[in-house]
PDB file of C-alpha atoms in Angstrom:
ATOM      1  CA  UNK F1302     -38.899  11.573  -9.224  1.00  0.00           C
ATOM      2  CA  UNK F1303     -36.761   8.713 -10.281  1.00  0.00           C
ATOM      3  CA  UNK F1304     -37.633   6.205 -13.246  1.00  0.00           C
ATOM      4  CA  UNK F1305     -36.721   2.697 -14.245  1.00  0.00           C
ATOM      5  CA  UNK F1306     -34.395   3.241 -17.157  1.00  0.00           C
ATOM      6  CA  UNK F1307     -35.656   0.527 -19.187  1.00  0.00           C
ATOM      7  CA  UNK F1308     -39.603   0.512 -18.775  1.00  0.00           C
ATOM      8  CA  UNK F1309     -39.998   4.233 -17.378  1.00  0.00           C
ATOM      9  CA  UNK F1310     -42.137   3.140 -14.496  1.00  0.00           C
ATOM     10  CA  UNK F1311     -41.510   5.483 -11.422  1.00  0.00           C
ATOM     11  CA  UNK F1312     -40.025   4.774  -8.075  1.00  0.00           C
ATOM     12  CA  UNK F1313     -42.774   4.797  -5.502  1.00  0.00           C
ATOM     13  CA  UNK F1314     -43.445   3.240  -2.163  1.00  0.00           C
ATOM     14  CA  UNK F1315     -44.144  -0.044  -3.568  1.00  0.00           C
ATOM     15  CA  UNK F1316     -41.865  -0.026  -6.526  1.00  0.00           C
ATOM     16  CA  UNK F1317     -37.828   0.110  -5.310  1.00  0.00           C
ATOM     17  CA  UNK F1318     -35.268   1.095  -7.967  1.00  0.00           C
ATOM     18  CA  UNK F1319     -32.127  -0.219  -7.707  1.00  0.00           C
ATOM     19  CA  UNK F1320     -28.801   1.710  -9.068  1.00  0.00           C
ATOM     20  CA  UNK F1321     -26.604   0.269 -11.854  1.00  0.00           C
ATOM     21  CA  UNK F1322     -23.935  -1.260  -9.426  1.00  0.00           C
ATOM     22  CA  UNK F1323     -21.075  -0.029 -11.909  1.00  0.00           C
ATOM     23  CA  UNK F1324     -22.100   3.764 -12.944  1.00  0.00           C
ATOM     24  CA  UNK F1325     -24.561   4.457 -10.369  1.00  0.00           C
ATOM     25  CA  UNK F1326     -26.211   6.813 -12.907  1.00  0.00           C
ATOM     26  CA  UNK F1327     -29.424   4.711 -13.958  1.00  0.00           C
ATOM     27  CA  UNK F1328     -32.037   2.786 -11.991  1.00  0.00           C
ATOM     28  CA  UNK F1329     -34.041  -0.239 -12.681  1.00  0.00           C
ATOM     29  CA  UNK F1330     -37.156  -1.689 -11.174  1.00  0.00           C
ATOM     30  CA  UNK F1331     -36.208  -5.342 -11.866  1.00  0.00           C
ATOM     31  CA  UNK F1332     -33.370  -7.340 -13.055  1.00  0.00           C
ATOM     32  CA  UNK F1333     -35.250  -8.418 -16.079  1.00  0.00           C
ATOM     33  CA  UNK F1334     -35.264  -4.448 -17.188  1.00  0.00           C
ATOM     34  CA  UNK F1335     -31.614  -4.211 -16.180  1.00  0.00           C
ATOM     35  CA  UNK F1336     -30.719  -6.972 -18.660  1.00  0.00           C
ATOM     36  CA  UNK F1337     -33.241  -5.427 -21.520  1.00  0.00           C
ATOM     37  CA  UNK F1338     -31.579  -2.068 -21.270  1.00  0.00           C
ATOM     38  CA  UNK F1339     -27.914  -3.671 -21.016  1.00  0.00           C
ATOM     39  CA  UNK F1340     -26.987  -3.392 -24.640  1.00  0.00           C
ATOM     40  CA  UNK F1341     -28.437   0.244 -24.854  1.00  0.00           C
ATOM     41  CA  UNK F1342     -26.470   1.552 -21.611  1.00  0.00           C
ATOM     42  CA  UNK F1343     -23.175  -0.671 -21.962  1.00  0.00           C
ATOM     43  CA  UNK F1344     -21.071   2.250 -23.341  1.00  0.00           C
ATOM     44  CA  UNK F1345     -22.069   5.020 -20.962  1.00  0.00           C
ATOM     45  CA  UNK F1346     -21.880   2.634 -18.227  1.00  0.00           C
ATOM     46  CA  UNK F1347     -18.704   1.643 -18.861  1.00  0.00           C
ATOM     47  CA  UNK F1348     -17.197   5.275 -19.399  1.00  0.00           C
ATOM     48  CA  UNK F1349     -19.045   6.406 -16.381  1.00  0.00           C
ATOM     49  CA  UNK F1350     -17.699   3.337 -14.227  1.00  0.00           C
ATOM     50  CA  UNK F1351     -14.117   4.392 -15.568  1.00  0.00           C
ATOM     51  CA  UNK F1352     -14.603   8.060 -14.207  1.00  0.00           C
ATOM     52  CA  UNK F1353     -15.829   7.018 -10.845  1.00  0.00           C
ATOM     53  CA  UNK F1354     -12.777   4.734 -10.696  1.00  0.00           C
ATOM     54  CA  UNK F1355     -10.222   7.401 -11.865  1.00  0.00           C
ATOM     55  CA  UNK F1356     -11.748   9.526  -9.096  1.00  0.00           C
ATOM     56  CA  UNK F1357     -10.640   6.926  -6.387  1.00  0.00           C
ATOM     57  CA  UNK F1358      -7.624   6.306  -8.113  1.00  0.00           C
ATOM     58  CA  UNK F1359      -6.185   9.715  -8.320  1.00  0.00           C
ATOM     59  CA  UNK F1360      -7.157  10.883  -5.039  1.00  0.00           C
ATOM     60  CA  UNK F1361      -4.002  11.939  -2.962  1.00  0.00           C
ATOM     61  CA  UNK F1362      -3.887   9.638   0.295  1.00  0.00           C
ATOM     62  CA  UNK F1363      -3.515  11.385   3.443  1.00  0.00           C
ATOM     63  CA  UNK F1364      -0.348   8.907   4.268  1.00  0.00           C
ATOM     64  CA  UNK F1365       1.255   5.966   3.321  1.00  0.00           C
ATOM     65  CA  UNK F1366      -0.296   2.739   3.876  1.00  0.00           C
ATOM     66  CA  UNK F1367       2.497   2.376   6.512  1.00  0.00           C
ATOM     67  CA  UNK F1368       1.052   4.888   8.736  1.00  0.00           C
ATOM     68  CA  UNK F1369       2.561   6.172  11.886  1.00  0.00           C
ATOM     69  CA  UNK F1370       4.989   4.905  14.276  1.00  0.00           C
ATOM     70  CA  UNK F1371       2.438   3.699  17.152  1.00  0.00           C
ATOM     71  CA  UNK F1372       5.293   5.168  19.570  1.00  0.00           C
ATOM     72  CA  UNK F1373       6.128   8.382  18.309  1.00  0.00           C
ATOM     73  CA  UNK F1374       3.177   9.133  16.158  1.00  0.00           C
ATOM     74  CA  UNK F1375       5.285  10.386  13.387  1.00  0.00           C
ATOM     75  CA  UNK F1376       4.991   8.815   9.882  1.00  0.00           C
ATOM     76  CA  UNK F1377       7.040   5.678   9.513  1.00  0.00           C
ATOM     77  CA  UNK F1378       9.769   5.771   6.696  1.00  0.00           C
ATOM     78  CA  UNK F1379       9.245   4.300   3.197  1.00  0.00           C
ATOM     79  CA  UNK F1380      12.709   2.851   3.658  1.00  0.00           C
ATOM     80  CA  UNK F1381      11.983  -0.519   5.366  1.00  0.00           C
ATOM     81  CA  UNK F1382      15.724  -0.461   6.800  1.00  0.00           C
ATOM     82  CA  UNK F1383      14.465   2.419   9.063  1.00  0.00           C
ATOM     83  CA  UNK F1384      11.923   0.333  10.814  1.00  0.00           C
ATOM     84  CA  UNK F1385      11.590  -3.009  12.443  1.00  0.00           C
ATOM     85  CA  UNK F1386       8.196  -5.473  12.256  1.00  0.00           C
ATOM     86  CA  UNK F1387       8.105  -7.144  15.737  1.00  0.00           C
ATOM     87  CA  UNK F1388       6.564 -10.469  15.476  1.00  0.00           C
ATOM     88  CA  UNK F1389       4.753 -10.400  18.883  1.00  0.00           C
ATOM     89  CA  UNK F1390       2.230  -7.511  18.024  1.00  0.00           C
ATOM     90  CA  UNK F1391       3.194  -7.022  14.234  1.00  0.00           C
ATOM     91  CA  UNK F1392       3.718  -3.462  14.989  1.00  0.00           C
ATOM     92  CA  UNK F1393       6.253  -1.378  12.904  1.00  0.00           C
ATOM     93  CA  UNK F1394       8.434   0.426  15.146  1.00  0.00           C
ATOM     94  CA  UNK F1395      10.600   3.179  13.745  1.00  0.00           C
ATOM     95  CA  UNK F1396      14.588   2.893  14.463  1.00  0.00           C
ATOM     96  CA  UNK F1397      14.497   5.963  16.545  1.00  0.00           C
ATOM     97  CA  UNK F1398      12.009   4.634  19.004  1.00  0.00           C
ATOM     98  CA  UNK F1399      13.771   1.193  18.848  1.00  0.00           C
ATOM     99  CA  UNK F1400      16.957   2.558  19.429  1.00  0.00           C
ATOM    100  CA  UNK F1401      15.734   4.687  22.353  1.00  0.00           C
ATOM    101  CA  UNK F1402      14.179   1.574  23.944  1.00  0.00           C
ATOM    102  CA  UNK F1403      17.466  -0.775  23.609  1.00  0.00           C
ATOM    103  CA  UNK F1404      19.137   2.548  25.392  1.00  0.00           C
ATOM    104  CA  UNK F1405      16.823   2.589  28.257  1.00  0.00           C
ATOM    105  CA  UNK F1406      16.984  -1.278  28.811  1.00  0.00           C
ATOM    106  CA  UNK F1407      20.770  -1.351  28.543  1.00  0.00           C
ATOM    107  CA  UNK F1408      21.093   1.617  30.975  1.00  0.00           C
ATOM    108  CA  UNK F1409      18.737   0.124  33.157  1.00  0.00           C
ATOM    109  CA  UNK F1410      20.045  -3.539  32.977  1.00  0.00           C
ATOM    110  CA  UNK F1411      16.220  -4.407  32.042  1.00  0.00           C
ATOM    111  CA  UNK F1412      14.960  -7.376  30.052  1.00  0.00           C
ATOM    112  CA  UNK F1413      14.752  -6.934  26.396  1.00  0.00           C
ATOM    113  CA  UNK F1414      10.968  -6.410  25.362  1.00  0.00           C
ATOM    114  CA  UNK F1415       9.316  -5.225  22.397  1.00  0.00           C
ATOM    115  CA  UNK F1416       8.714  -1.334  22.664  1.00  0.00           C
ATOM    116  CA  UNK F1417       5.270  -1.382  21.830  1.00  0.00           C
ATOM    117  CA  UNK F1418       3.786  -4.581  23.685  1.00  0.00           C
ATOM    118  CA  UNK F1419       6.266  -5.315  25.935  1.00  0.00           C
ATOM    119  CA  UNK F1420       6.528  -8.889  25.010  1.00  0.00           C
ATOM    120  CA  UNK F1421       9.901 -10.446  25.844  1.00  0.00           C
ATOM    121  CA  UNK F1422      12.552 -10.493  22.980  1.00  0.00           C
ATOM    122  CA  UNK F1423      12.199 -14.011  21.120  1.00  0.00           C
ATOM    123  CA  UNK F1424      15.092 -16.354  21.635  1.00  0.00           C
ATOM    124  CA  UNK F1425      14.638 -18.261  18.539  1.00  0.00           C
ATOM    125  CA  UNK F1426      13.605 -18.508  15.113  1.00  0.00           C
ATOM    126  CA  UNK F1427      10.891 -20.984  16.084  1.00  0.00           C
ATOM    127  CA  UNK F1428       9.741 -18.616  18.842  1.00  0.00           C
ATOM    128  CA  UNK F1429       9.245 -15.814  16.187  1.00  0.00           C
ATOM    129  CA  UNK F1430       7.359 -18.356  13.966  1.00  0.00           C
ATOM    130  CA  UNK F1431       4.989 -19.018  16.751  1.00  0.00           C
ATOM    131  CA  UNK F1432       4.297 -15.224  17.447  1.00  0.00           C
ATOM    132  CA  UNK F1433       3.371 -14.913  13.849  1.00  0.00           C
ATOM    133  CA  UNK F1434       1.200 -17.678  14.072  1.00  0.00           C
ATOM    134  CA  UNK F1435      -0.782 -16.477  16.910  1.00  0.00           C
ATOM    135  CA  UNK F1436      -1.085 -13.159  15.090  1.00  0.00           C
ATOM    136  CA  UNK F1437      -2.289 -15.063  11.995  1.00  0.00           C
ATOM    137  CA  UNK F1438      -5.028 -16.950  14.414  1.00  0.00           C
ATOM    138  CA  UNK F1439      -6.515 -13.672  15.072  1.00  0.00           C
ATOM    139  CA  UNK F1440      -6.641 -12.574  11.447  1.00  0.00           C
ATOM    140  CA  UNK F1441      -4.015  -9.933  11.696  1.00  0.00           C
ATOM    141  CA  UNK F1442      -3.497  -8.845   8.123  1.00  0.00           C
ATOM    142  CA  UNK F1443      -0.038  -7.910   8.426  1.00  0.00           C
ATOM    143  CA  UNK F1444       0.962 -11.220   9.912  1.00  0.00           C
ATOM    144  CA  UNK F1445      -0.878 -13.008   7.229  1.00  0.00           C
ATOM    145  CA  UNK F1446       0.927 -10.993   4.745  1.00  0.00           C
ATOM    146  CA  UNK F1447       4.510 -11.673   6.297  1.00  0.00           C
ATOM    147  CA  UNK F1448       3.798 -15.134   5.892  1.00  0.00           C
ATOM    148  CA  UNK F1449       2.657 -14.697   2.321  1.00  0.00           C
ATOM    149  CA  UNK F1450       6.227 -13.395   1.976  1.00  0.00           C
ATOM    150  CA  UNK F1451       7.799 -16.164   3.511  1.00  0.00           C
ATOM    151  CA  UNK F1452       5.974 -18.984   1.544  1.00  0.00           C
ATOM    152  CA  UNK F1453       7.355 -16.810  -1.484  1.00  0.00           C
ATOM    153  CA  UNK F1454      10.774 -16.866  -0.571  1.00  0.00           C
ATOM    154  CA  UNK F1455      10.639 -20.586  -0.045  1.00  0.00           C
ATOM    155  CA  UNK F1456       9.202 -21.115  -3.297  1.00  0.00           C
ATOM    156  CA  UNK F1457       5.480 -22.034  -2.180  1.00  0.00           C
ATOM    157  CA  UNK F1458       3.859 -19.572  -4.769  1.00  0.00           C
ATOM    158  CA  UNK F1459       0.509 -21.030  -4.421  1.00  0.00           C
ATOM    159  CA  UNK F1460       0.793 -20.819  -0.758  1.00  0.00           C
ATOM    160  CA  UNK F1461       1.866 -17.257  -1.133  1.00  0.00           C
ATOM    161  CA  UNK F1462      -0.989 -16.303  -3.185  1.00  0.00           C
ATOM    162  CA  UNK F1463      -3.176 -17.977  -0.721  1.00  0.00           C
ATOM    163  CA  UNK F1464      -1.725 -15.998   2.243  1.00  0.00           C
ATOM    164  CA  UNK F1465      -1.582 -12.826   0.194  1.00  0.00           C
ATOM    165  CA  UNK F1466      -5.290 -13.074  -0.950  1.00  0.00           C
ATOM    166  CA  UNK F1467      -6.406 -13.407   2.613  1.00  0.00           C
ATOM    167  CA  UNK F1468      -4.370 -10.269   3.687  1.00  0.00           C
ATOM    168  CA  UNK F1469      -6.200  -8.504   0.718  1.00  0.00           C
ATOM    169  CA  UNK F1470      -9.677  -9.101   2.018  1.00  0.00           C
ATOM    170  CA  UNK F1471      -8.597  -7.793   5.433  1.00  0.00           C
ATOM    171  CA  UNK F1472      -7.554  -4.377   3.706  1.00  0.00           C
ATOM    172  CA  UNK F1473      -3.762  -4.710   3.525  1.00  0.00           C
ATOM    173  CA  UNK F1474      -2.413  -2.659   0.929  1.00  0.00           C
ATOM    174  CA  UNK F1475       1.221  -4.197   0.445  1.00  0.00           C
ATOM    175  CA  UNK F1476      -0.462  -7.812  -0.128  1.00  0.00           C
ATOM    176  CA  UNK F1477      -2.011  -6.159  -3.096  1.00  0.00           C
ATOM    177  CA  UNK F1478       1.359  -4.906  -4.418  1.00  0.00           C
ATOM    178  CA  UNK F1479       2.877  -8.388  -3.700  1.00  0.00           C
ATOM    179  CA  UNK F1480      -0.220 -10.082  -5.464  1.00  0.00           C
ATOM    180  CA  UNK F1481       0.793  -7.427  -8.534  1.00  0.00           C
ATOM    181  CA  UNK F1482       4.456  -8.736  -8.581  1.00  0.00           C
ATOM    182  CA  UNK F1483       3.058 -12.477  -8.786  1.00  0.00           C
ATOM    183  CA  UNK F1484       0.683 -11.783 -11.459  1.00  0.00           C
ATOM    184  CA  UNK F1485       3.471  -9.829 -13.462  1.00  0.00           C
ATOM    185  CA  UNK F1486       6.255 -12.065 -13.352  1.00  0.00           C
ATOM    186  CA  UNK F1487       3.992 -15.269 -13.632  1.00  0.00           C
ATOM    187  CA  UNK F1488       6.280 -17.301 -11.392  1.00  0.00           C
ATOM    188  CA  UNK F1489       5.817 -20.730  -9.766  1.00  0.00           C
ATOM    189  CA  UNK F1490       2.615 -21.784 -11.563  1.00  0.00           C
ATOM    190  CA  UNK F1491       0.740 -18.515 -11.055  1.00  0.00           C
ATOM    191  CA  UNK F1492      -0.346 -17.721 -14.092  1.00  0.00           C
ATOM    192  CA  UNK F1493       0.530 -14.490 -15.802  1.00  0.00           C
ATOM    193  CA  UNK F1494      -2.112 -12.063 -15.654  1.00  0.00           C
ATOM    194  CA  UNK F1495      -1.648  -8.206 -16.697  1.00  0.00           C
ATOM    195  CA  UNK F1496      -5.304  -7.255 -15.827  1.00  0.00           C
ATOM    196  CA  UNK F1497      -4.879  -8.815 -12.307  1.00  0.00           C
ATOM    197  CA  UNK F1498      -1.693  -7.186 -12.132  1.00  0.00           C
ATOM    198  CA  UNK F1499      -2.921  -3.702 -12.581  1.00  0.00           C
ATOM    199  CA  UNK F1500      -5.976  -4.188 -10.513  1.00  0.00           C
ATOM    200  CA  UNK F1501      -3.753  -5.180  -7.433  1.00  0.00           C
ATOM    201  CA  UNK F1502      -1.406  -2.263  -8.272  1.00  0.00           C
ATOM    202  CA  UNK F1503      -3.997   0.192  -8.222  1.00  0.00           C
ATOM    203  CA  UNK F1504      -5.729  -1.173  -5.331  1.00  0.00           C
ATOM    204  CA  UNK F1505      -2.273  -0.865  -3.374  1.00  0.00           C
ATOM    205  CA  UNK F1506      -2.257   2.600  -4.702  1.00  0.00           C
ATOM    206  CA  UNK F1507      -5.476   3.532  -3.419  1.00  0.00           C
ATOM    207  CA  UNK F1508      -4.448   2.035  -0.012  1.00  0.00           C
ATOM    208  CA  UNK F1509      -1.373   4.382   0.013  1.00  0.00           C
ATOM    209  CA  UNK F1510       1.565   2.368  -1.249  1.00  0.00           C
ATOM    210  CA  UNK F1511       4.205   4.579  -2.836  1.00  0.00           C
ATOM    211  CA  UNK F1512       5.853   1.881  -4.542  1.00  0.00           C
ATOM    212  CA  UNK F1513       2.851   0.600  -6.128  1.00  0.00           C
ATOM    213  CA  UNK F1514       1.801   3.945  -7.508  1.00  0.00           C
ATOM    214  CA  UNK F1515       5.237   4.535  -8.815  1.00  0.00           C
ATOM    215  CA  UNK F1516       4.849   1.235 -10.609  1.00  0.00           C
ATOM    216  CA  UNK F1517       1.524   2.030 -12.052  1.00  0.00           C
ATOM    217  CA  UNK F1518       2.930   5.506 -13.377  1.00  0.00           C
ATOM    218  CA  UNK F1519       5.556   3.408 -15.125  1.00  0.00           C
ATOM    219  CA  UNK F1520       3.034   1.202 -16.580  1.00  0.00           C
ATOM    220  CA  UNK F1521       0.989   4.248 -17.919  1.00  0.00           C
ATOM    221  CA  UNK F1522       4.243   6.011 -19.230  1.00  0.00           C
ATOM    222  CA  UNK F1523       5.142   2.408 -21.315  1.00  0.00           C
ATOM    223  CA  UNK F1524       1.592   2.438 -22.740  1.00  0.00           C
ATOM    224  CA  UNK F1525       2.096   6.438 -23.704  1.00  0.00           C
ATOM    225  CA  UNK F1526      -0.399   7.448 -21.088  1.00  0.00           C
ATOM    226  CA  UNK F1527       1.994  10.144 -20.112  1.00  0.00           C
ATOM    227  CA  UNK F1528      -0.735  12.552 -18.513  1.00  0.00           C
ATOM    228  CA  UNK F1529      -1.786   9.599 -15.893  1.00  0.00           C
ATOM    229  CA  UNK F1530       1.765   8.489 -15.320  1.00  0.00           C
ATOM    230  CA  UNK F1531       2.422  12.108 -14.151  1.00  0.00           C
ATOM    231  CA  UNK F1532      -0.276  12.122 -12.090  1.00  0.00           C
ATOM    232  CA  UNK F1533       0.477   8.883 -10.263  1.00  0.00           C
ATOM    233  CA  UNK F1534       4.331  10.136  -9.825  1.00  0.00           C
ATOM    234  CA  UNK F1535       3.110  13.409  -8.288  1.00  0.00           C
ATOM    235  CA  UNK F1536       1.072  11.619  -5.873  1.00  0.00           C
ATOM    236  CA  UNK F1537       3.840   9.186  -4.663  1.00  0.00           C
ATOM    237  CA  UNK F1538       6.250  12.056  -4.671  1.00  0.00           C
ATOM    238  CA  UNK F1539       3.895  13.753  -2.253  1.00  0.00           C
ATOM    239  CA  UNK F1540       4.368  10.457   0.048  1.00  0.00           C
ATOM    240  CA  UNK F1541       7.756  11.057   0.098  1.00  0.00           C
ATOM    241  CA  UNK F1542       9.065   8.557  -2.624  1.00  0.00           C
ATOM    242  CA  UNK F1543      12.253   9.261  -4.248  1.00  0.00           C
ATOM    243  CA  UNK F1544      11.972   7.807  -7.481  1.00  0.00           C
ATOM    244  CA  UNK F1545       8.680   9.274  -8.174  1.00  0.00           C
ATOM    245  CA  UNK F1546      10.272  12.492  -7.521  1.00  0.00           C
ATOM    246  CA  UNK F1547      13.018  11.998 -10.000  1.00  0.00           C
ATOM    247  CA  UNK F1548      10.552  10.773 -12.401  1.00  0.00           C
ATOM    248  CA  UNK F1549       8.655  14.061 -12.093  1.00  0.00           C
ATOM    249  CA  UNK F1550      11.978  16.106 -12.516  1.00  0.00           C
ATOM    250  CA  UNK F1551      12.203  14.209 -15.904  1.00  0.00           C
ATOM    251  CA  UNK F1552       8.906  14.782 -16.957  1.00  0.00           C
ATOM    252  CA  UNK F1553       9.091  18.638 -15.949  1.00  0.00           C
ATOM    253  CA  UNK F1554      12.088  18.781 -18.346  1.00  0.00           C
ATOM    254  CA  UNK F1555      10.501  17.037 -21.083  1.00  0.00           C
ATOM    255  CA  UNK F1556       7.551  19.590 -20.887  1.00  0.00           C
ATOM    256  CA  UNK F1557       5.170  17.048 -19.632  1.00  0.00           C
ATOM    257  CA  UNK F1558       4.691  18.619 -16.145  1.00  0.00           C
ATOM    258  CA  UNK F1559       3.881  22.441 -15.794  1.00  0.00           C
ATOM    259  CA  UNK F1560       6.107  24.802 -13.631  1.00  0.00           C
ATOM    260  CA  UNK F1561       3.207  25.210 -10.963  1.00  0.00           C
ATOM    261  CA  UNK F1562       2.719  21.399 -10.604  1.00  0.00           C
ATOM    262  CA  UNK F1563       6.226  20.624 -10.397  1.00  0.00           C
ATOM    263  CA  UNK F1564       6.730  23.308  -7.675  1.00  0.00           C
ATOM    264  CA  UNK F1565       3.907  21.961  -5.922  1.00  0.00           C
ATOM    265  CA  UNK F1566       5.459  18.571  -6.033  1.00  0.00           C
ATOM    266  CA  UNK F1567       8.880  19.636  -4.779  1.00  0.00           C
ATOM    267  CA  UNK F1568       6.969  21.236  -1.807  1.00  0.00           C
ATOM    268  CA  UNK F1569       4.833  18.197  -1.019  1.00  0.00           C
ATOM    269  CA  UNK F1570       7.607  15.942  -1.609  1.00  0.00           C
ATOM    270  CA  UNK F1571       9.966  17.776   0.859  1.00  0.00           C
ATOM    271  CA  UNK F1572       7.457  18.104   3.547  1.00  0.00           C
ATOM    272  CA  UNK F1573       6.444  14.489   3.405  1.00  0.00           C
ATOM    273  CA  UNK F1574      10.564  13.685   4.122  1.00  0.00           C
ATOM    274  CA  UNK F1575      10.413  16.459   6.658  1.00  0.00           C
ATOM    275  CA  UNK F1576       7.395  14.763   8.667  1.00  0.00           C
ATOM    276  CA  UNK F1577       9.429  11.437   8.384  1.00  0.00           C
ATOM    277  CA  UNK F1578      12.560  13.166  10.524  1.00  0.00           C
ATOM    278  CA  UNK F1579      13.140  13.612  14.435  1.00  0.00           C
ATOM    279  CA  UNK F1580      16.242  14.060  16.473  1.00  0.00           C
ATOM    280  CA  UNK F1581      15.641  10.563  18.021  1.00  0.00           C
ATOM    281  CA  UNK F1582      15.586   9.035  14.443  1.00  0.00           C
ATOM    282  CA  UNK F1583      18.779  10.999  13.429  1.00  0.00           C
ATOM    283  CA  UNK F1584      20.496   9.667  16.616  1.00  0.00           C
ATOM    284  CA  UNK F1585      19.649   6.091  15.721  1.00  0.00           C
ATOM    285  CA  UNK F1586      20.592   6.317  12.101  1.00  0.00           C
ATOM    286  CA  UNK F1587      23.946   7.813  13.267  1.00  0.00           C
ATOM    287  CA  UNK F1588      24.389   5.174  15.602  1.00  0.00           C
ATOM    288  CA  UNK F1589      23.554   2.214  12.945  1.00  0.00           C
ATOM    289  CA  UNK F1590      26.074   3.943  10.410  1.00  0.00           C
ATOM    290  CA  UNK F1591      28.853   3.723  13.061  1.00  0.00           C
ATOM    291  CA  UNK F1592      28.005  -0.121  13.911  1.00  0.00           C
ATOM    292  CA  UNK F1593      28.052  -0.746  10.115  1.00  0.00           C
ATOM    293  CA  UNK F1594      31.533   1.060   9.596  1.00  0.00           C
ATOM    294  CA  UNK F1595      32.896  -0.930  12.758  1.00  0.00           C
ATOM    295  CA  UNK F1596      31.635  -4.138  10.840  1.00  0.00           C
ATOM    296  CA  UNK F1597      33.178  -3.158   7.699  1.00  0.00           C
ATOM    297  CA  UNK F1598      36.447  -2.444   9.370  1.00  0.00           C
TER     298      UNK F1598
END
């Protein structure tokens, strides 16, 4: 039978015990008992809360925060140049599906439309802006985060923070990453705050953002916590992150990673890269390279 950690009273039908919200390891019958027991419990609570946080933080995500292309259902590439965000539905479509759609429209002389929602292609920047605003009105976190990025580029840092915070509340991992950058740099009146920077990096990493995960590894390495840094880089490498895989290789050369863990990271990284490939994406990439070469010429 569970008892109050402060007064020892047992939890029965008419006495409800509530868990400590931080460590979940002890229970109290009242707020008064919790406050009374706080000095005695504080150290153990902090230690257990940190352990619980690490269990969440160092769990390998099944995929990146980008998820899959909603058309071909293959993982979206980490490289933003290999996909397009459409303003009409705020879906990211891989270049392979975009190119296939463009070829079909060209061959059949069709009106140009979004390959996912079939909305006609916007004809002006103003129309693109209106599309995003429509998505913001229905609380689309991607559209909200996109507007935060636009405000940031325009120098409206307060507006950027407001949009990013709203996107974070709606579960957007990349918005957490963007907030971490603002708190790190302390730009435009946004107060520099290392604790908030790390918190938002961690939230982004938990959400599957490999860039945030990589940066966490760098932060831990700078602070001399190499075991934690390597854990972050291995997780990011398993998501296909190139810079993190490079850092794992360097850590292996320095004796910070075991042979078994290094081999597993190599396999995980290659598997993630292979999962992002398809014949359709390779055709699109070849076409884009040829277009770029013709432009340079």
